[in-house]
Amino acid sequence: MIEPRLYRAAFLPALLAAVIAAFSLEDRPPAVPQGLPADVLFDGGLASSSVGEIVHAAPDRRVGSPGDLRTAGTVAGAFRGFRFTTTVDRFRDDGTSLVNVIGRRPGLSPHEVVLLASRDALSVPDATGSGADTAALMEVARVLSGRATNRTIVLASVDGSTRGDAGARRFVDRIGDPKLVDAVLVLSNMGAPRSHGPLLVDWSNDWSRGGLGLRRTATDSLRNELGTDGGPTATPAAQIARLAVPVGLGAQGALLQRGLPALRLSGSGERAGPQGQRRLADIDHTRYGELGRSALRVVSALDAAHALPAHGPHSYVLAGGGVVPGWALALLAAALILPALVASVDALARAGRRHEPVTGWLGWAWFGMLPLALGLGVADLLVLVGLAKDAPPTPLDPSLTPVDGRALADLVAVSLTILVCWALMRTPLIRRGARLPDASAPGAGVATSLGLCAVSVAIWFLDPYAALLFALPLNCWMLAVISGARPATRVWLVLIGLLPAALVAGTYMHELSLGPLEAVWYLFLLITGGQVGLLRTLVLFVVGGLFGAVVAIVAARVRSYEKAPDPAPPEPGLPPAIGPASRLEGAPERGRRSLLRR
């Protein structure tokens, strides 16, 4: 029920959009000049001694613990001793007492450069992580104590990193005027002996990204101190995958989502280092000093700059030496949705002319989301009764979310709920109750195709990058359910449509070092914790339900193709029939559809 010429013609706008995207490539904004040499200022040995004092005074500094609160007092005393105006902000998160310690050193301008580090520990003793980050903040306070600055320097020791960056979110809520914040540099795992990924992290919890000028400034600082630019950026395909399903691990994710220009400098890469490499003896004093001086160089460069580093596009993809702005990719995504939409509307018109029922199949296709909704209900119930981890509203470090026996039982319970419900909804009994024929009926394919187009438009408004990835399954699955393709081709179209999902899963499994089961459990926590968001979760369920409808239709078409009788031989003595109408008589269903299409 598809007109090939009309479908092919609808790709012309996509060709034009691809040309526009190619010519939209921009140069990356420049970095601001580097500030004063910092090699004689940030003392790695002195900072390492401070780490030792912190670890020995409070080995257990996990969130809300006495050691965490004791370290907050140590930081506040150090800030005051170095003549920073110090504020101790006490608050509660889910019944746990947390403390943020904020030190301010006024400059000639009220505009602020913020250096932020989490104080609570992921584990015991977490010397290379929160211990080294806290000591680095105090060392920067010592360095800046006797210097006049152009901008106000803010040092923030925040709590609750293991509770969804509760301290960072609290810092944003109490910051006053966000427009006065010129940049936020987040420090994490500064004492790590080696990196397992890029040193600079600019991913957000939405489809925005950190500023390019700030990133290039930090890159220059790292190059001056470590002789490296922080590691390679992700490939364009991986960047699109991350923007389509945004997960901003670390405090910069929460800050960027709330509109602050943030960037994270991490000594271990995007996630924390292995559990066995977080001891005090694992700190590389030389590397620790180089990372600390890099952070100080960034602060000095931003403070001395007459103008802020340019942000570049609000959202973008780095390709080669240039930048593809988000609007160009959004335009391409819309153009790739158009062919499927045109073909689906044309198929609806054809179904109307042939009096094929479509309306009844709309509910059949859309109600496929109910098994997923029921699975979410079971997952939320498990969280409510304490049988599953209660995840915070922002992503956790994967080291905090191991797949233990309880997690495995939760996944099995939710999976069985979804599978059993889906199987029951696809039984002939349900279809007969709705007075619907077999799923191989043309109306089922038209209804499903229209549903796919509708949800693709909704995805485009939510996240154009997700719509760009969904364009492939949209067109493949549309062809699988309303074209006259052979059974093997239909199956291949369904499988090819799964490639974007495989790209997203593979990207996160690689960059966050997750195994298949760990990735599924991490997705479980993102959804139940609310990080995915209500609208995104609803769209995900609709897509899952429509995919189930696609599978059911293709399976029914394959069965009907196999059962179709061969054409009967002509009776002896009769001349062979000629003409299109006579060729339809006795032809199998697959042949009849082909002739009608012509």
mmCIF file of C-alpha atoms in Angstrom, residues 435-582:
data_model
loop_
_atom_site.group_PDB
_atom_site.id
_atom_site.type_symbol
_atom_site.label_atom_id
_atom_site.label_comp_id
_atom_site.label_asym_id
_atom_site.label_seq_id
_atom_site.Cartn_x
_atom_site.Cartn_y
_atom_site.Cartn_z
ATOM 1 C CA ARG A 435 -13.585 -7.658 16.336
ATOM 2 C CA LEU A 436 -10.335 -7.326 14.424
ATOM 3 C CA PRO A 437 -9.077 -9.692 11.708
ATOM 4 C CA ASP A 438 -5.588 -11.168 11.593
ATOM 5 C CA ALA A 439 -2.689 -8.716 12.075
ATOM 6 C CA SER A 440 -1.701 -9.268 8.443
ATOM 7 C CA ALA A 441 -4.659 -7.064 7.450
ATOM 8 C CA PRO A 442 -3.602 -3.861 5.645
ATOM 9 C CA GLY A 443 -5.349 -1.693 8.240
ATOM 10 C CA ALA A 444 -3.015 -2.931 10.983
ATOM 11 C CA GLY A 445 0.046 -1.791 9.050
ATOM 12 C CA VAL A 446 -1.469 1.600 8.230
ATOM 13 C CA ALA A 447 -2.451 2.239 11.856
ATOM 14 C CA THR A 448 0.987 1.246 13.119
ATOM 15 C CA SER A 449 2.743 3.368 10.510
ATOM 16 C CA LEU A 450 0.641 6.408 11.448
ATOM 17 C CA GLY A 451 1.465 5.787 15.108
ATOM 18 C CA LEU A 452 5.184 5.675 14.329
ATOM 19 C CA CYS A 453 4.936 8.990 12.476
ATOM 20 C CA ALA A 454 3.011 10.632 15.315
ATOM 21 C CA VAL A 455 5.519 9.554 17.947
ATOM 22 C CA SER A 456 8.449 10.646 15.755
ATOM 23 C CA VAL A 457 7.017 14.174 15.625
ATOM 24 C CA ALA A 458 6.664 14.158 19.423
ATOM 25 C CA ILE A 459 10.267 12.977 19.765
ATOM 26 C CA TRP A 460 11.431 15.797 17.477
ATOM 27 C CA PHE A 461 9.901 18.390 19.796
ATOM 28 C CA LEU A 462 11.398 16.710 22.876
ATOM 29 C CA ASP A 463 14.906 16.094 21.527
ATOM 30 C CA PRO A 464 15.849 16.581 17.841
ATOM 31 C CA TYR A 465 18.882 14.314 18.254
ATOM 32 C CA ALA A 466 16.640 11.460 19.374
ATOM 33 C CA ALA A 467 14.413 12.162 16.368
ATOM 34 C CA LEU A 468 17.461 11.998 14.101
ATOM 35 C CA LEU A 469 18.276 8.530 15.423
ATOM 36 C CA PHE A 470 14.624 7.466 15.276
ATOM 37 C CA ALA A 471 14.402 8.384 11.581
ATOM 38 C CA LEU A 472 16.001 5.056 10.606
ATOM 39 C CA PRO A 473 13.616 2.777 12.550
ATOM 40 C CA LEU A 474 10.698 4.984 11.490
ATOM 41 C CA ASN A 475 11.354 4.459 7.784
ATOM 42 C CA CYS A 476 12.425 0.823 8.108
ATOM 43 C CA TRP A 477 9.457 -0.226 10.226
ATOM 44 C CA MET A 478 7.049 1.749 8.057
ATOM 45 C CA LEU A 479 8.279 -0.161 5.007
ATOM 46 C CA ALA A 480 8.075 -3.436 6.932
ATOM 47 C CA VAL A 481 4.361 -3.019 7.704
ATOM 48 C CA ILE A 482 2.843 -1.265 4.657
ATOM 49 C CA SER A 483 5.056 -2.136 1.692
ATOM 50 C CA GLY A 484 4.803 -5.219 -0.493
ATOM 51 C CA ALA A 485 8.244 -6.496 0.524
ATOM 52 C CA ARG A 486 9.003 -10.200 0.738
ATOM 53 C CA PRO A 487 9.062 -11.821 4.208
ATOM 54 C CA ALA A 488 12.857 -11.958 4.468
ATOM 55 C CA THR A 489 13.072 -8.279 3.523
ATOM 56 C CA ARG A 490 10.496 -7.377 6.174
ATOM 57 C CA VAL A 491 12.498 -9.178 8.843
ATOM 58 C CA TRP A 492 15.686 -7.414 7.798
ATOM 59 C CA LEU A 493 13.923 -4.050 7.895
ATOM 60 C CA VAL A 494 12.827 -4.721 11.473
ATOM 61 C CA LEU A 495 16.371 -5.666 12.494
ATOM 62 C CA ILE A 496 17.993 -2.700 10.724
ATOM 63 C CA GLY A 497 15.616 -0.410 12.593
ATOM 64 C CA LEU A 498 17.185 -1.580 15.859
ATOM 65 C CA LEU A 499 20.647 -0.246 14.926
ATOM 66 C CA PRO A 500 20.192 3.204 16.575
ATOM 67 C CA ALA A 501 19.231 1.533 19.860
ATOM 68 C CA ALA A 502 22.340 -0.638 19.547
ATOM 69 C CA LEU A 503 24.417 2.504 18.915
ATOM 70 C CA VAL A 504 23.128 4.193 22.085
ATOM 71 C CA ALA A 505 23.617 1.065 24.187
ATOM 72 C CA GLY A 506 27.092 0.420 22.781
ATOM 73 C CA THR A 507 28.158 4.037 23.323
ATOM 74 C CA TYR A 508 27.242 4.060 27.000
ATOM 75 C CA MET A 509 28.562 0.568 27.613
ATOM 76 C CA HIS A 510 31.911 1.657 26.167
ATOM 77 C CA GLU A 511 32.197 5.104 27.758
ATOM 78 C CA LEU A 512 30.889 4.077 31.192
ATOM 79 C CA SER A 513 32.525 0.612 31.141
ATOM 80 C CA LEU A 514 29.232 -1.245 31.575
ATOM 81 C CA GLY A 515 28.462 -4.853 30.770
ATOM 82 C CA PRO A 516 25.123 -5.805 29.157
ATOM 83 C CA LEU A 517 23.437 -6.671 32.457
ATOM 84 C CA GLU A 518 24.918 -3.598 34.161
ATOM 85 C CA ALA A 519 23.587 -1.413 31.345
ATOM 86 C CA VAL A 520 20.046 -2.795 31.748
ATOM 87 C CA TRP A 521 20.186 -2.247 35.516
ATOM 88 C CA TYR A 522 21.513 1.282 35.025
ATOM 89 C CA LEU A 523 18.588 2.027 32.673
ATOM 90 C CA PHE A 524 16.223 0.639 35.316
ATOM 91 C CA LEU A 525 17.623 3.138 37.842
ATOM 92 C CA LEU A 526 17.487 6.053 35.398
ATOM 93 C CA ILE A 527 13.791 5.401 34.721
ATOM 94 C CA THR A 528 12.663 4.679 38.292
ATOM 95 C CA GLY A 529 14.731 7.591 39.639
ATOM 96 C CA GLY A 530 13.052 10.055 37.302
ATOM 97 C CA GLN A 531 16.215 10.994 35.415
ATOM 98 C CA VAL A 532 14.635 10.023 32.086
ATOM 99 C CA GLY A 533 11.630 12.238 32.825
ATOM 100 C CA LEU A 534 7.902 11.589 32.538
ATOM 101 C CA LEU A 535 7.517 12.676 28.906
ATOM 102 C CA ARG A 536 10.570 10.752 27.716
ATOM 103 C CA THR A 537 9.402 7.666 29.585
ATOM 104 C CA LEU A 538 5.953 7.937 28.009
ATOM 105 C CA VAL A 539 7.473 8.277 24.533
ATOM 106 C CA LEU A 540 9.754 5.312 25.224
ATOM 107 C CA PHE A 541 6.743 3.209 26.172
ATOM 108 C CA VAL A 542 4.831 4.233 23.045
ATOM 109 C CA VAL A 543 7.813 3.350 20.856
ATOM 110 C CA GLY A 544 8.113 -0.004 22.606
ATOM 111 C CA GLY A 545 4.421 -0.703 22.105
ATOM 112 C CA LEU A 546 4.561 0.214 18.423
ATOM 113 C CA PHE A 547 7.633 -1.970 17.977
ATOM 114 C CA GLY A 548 5.618 -4.852 19.411
ATOM 115 C CA ALA A 549 2.905 -4.099 16.849
ATOM 116 C CA VAL A 550 5.503 -4.085 14.053
ATOM 117 C CA VAL A 551 6.790 -7.491 15.161
ATOM 118 C CA ALA A 552 3.245 -8.890 15.344
ATOM 119 C CA ILE A 553 2.366 -7.581 11.870
ATOM 120 C CA VAL A 554 5.550 -8.882 10.257
ATOM 121 C CA ALA A 555 5.066 -12.287 11.896
ATOM 122 C CA ALA A 556 1.464 -12.419 10.644
ATOM 123 C CA ARG A 557 2.527 -11.401 7.129
ATOM 124 C CA VAL A 558 5.185 -14.117 7.097
ATOM 125 C CA ARG A 559 2.609 -16.718 8.169
ATOM 126 C CA SER A 560 0.085 -15.597 5.541
ATOM 127 C CA TYR A 561 2.797 -15.649 2.869
ATOM 128 C CA GLU A 562 3.721 -19.224 3.733
ATOM 129 C CA LYS A 563 0.073 -20.335 3.742
ATOM 130 C CA ALA A 564 -0.856 -18.620 0.466
ATOM 131 C CA PRO A 565 -1.884 -21.225 -2.161
ATOM 132 C CA ASP A 566 -0.108 -21.519 -5.455
ATOM 133 C CA PRO A 567 -2.075 -20.336 -8.522
ATOM 134 C CA ALA A 568 -4.328 -23.029 -10.011
ATOM 135 C CA PRO A 569 -3.307 -24.341 -13.476
ATOM 136 C CA PRO A 570 -5.620 -23.395 -16.383
ATOM 137 C CA GLU A 571 -8.269 -25.909 -17.412
ATOM 138 C CA PRO A 572 -7.422 -28.039 -20.480
ATOM 139 C CA GLY A 573 -8.599 -26.588 -23.725
ATOM 140 C CA LEU A 574 -9.047 -23.036 -22.411
ATOM 141 C CA PRO A 575 -6.770 -20.242 -23.621
ATOM 142 C CA PRO A 576 -4.670 -18.525 -20.951
ATOM 143 C CA ALA A 577 -6.283 -15.442 -19.460
ATOM 144 C CA ILE A 578 -4.848 -12.121 -20.448
ATOM 145 C CA GLY A 579 -5.135 -8.632 -19.043
ATOM 146 C CA PRO A 580 -4.613 -7.216 -15.521
ATOM 147 C CA ALA A 581 -8.028 -8.181 -14.161
ATOM 148 C CA SER A 582 -7.729 -11.802 -15.212
#
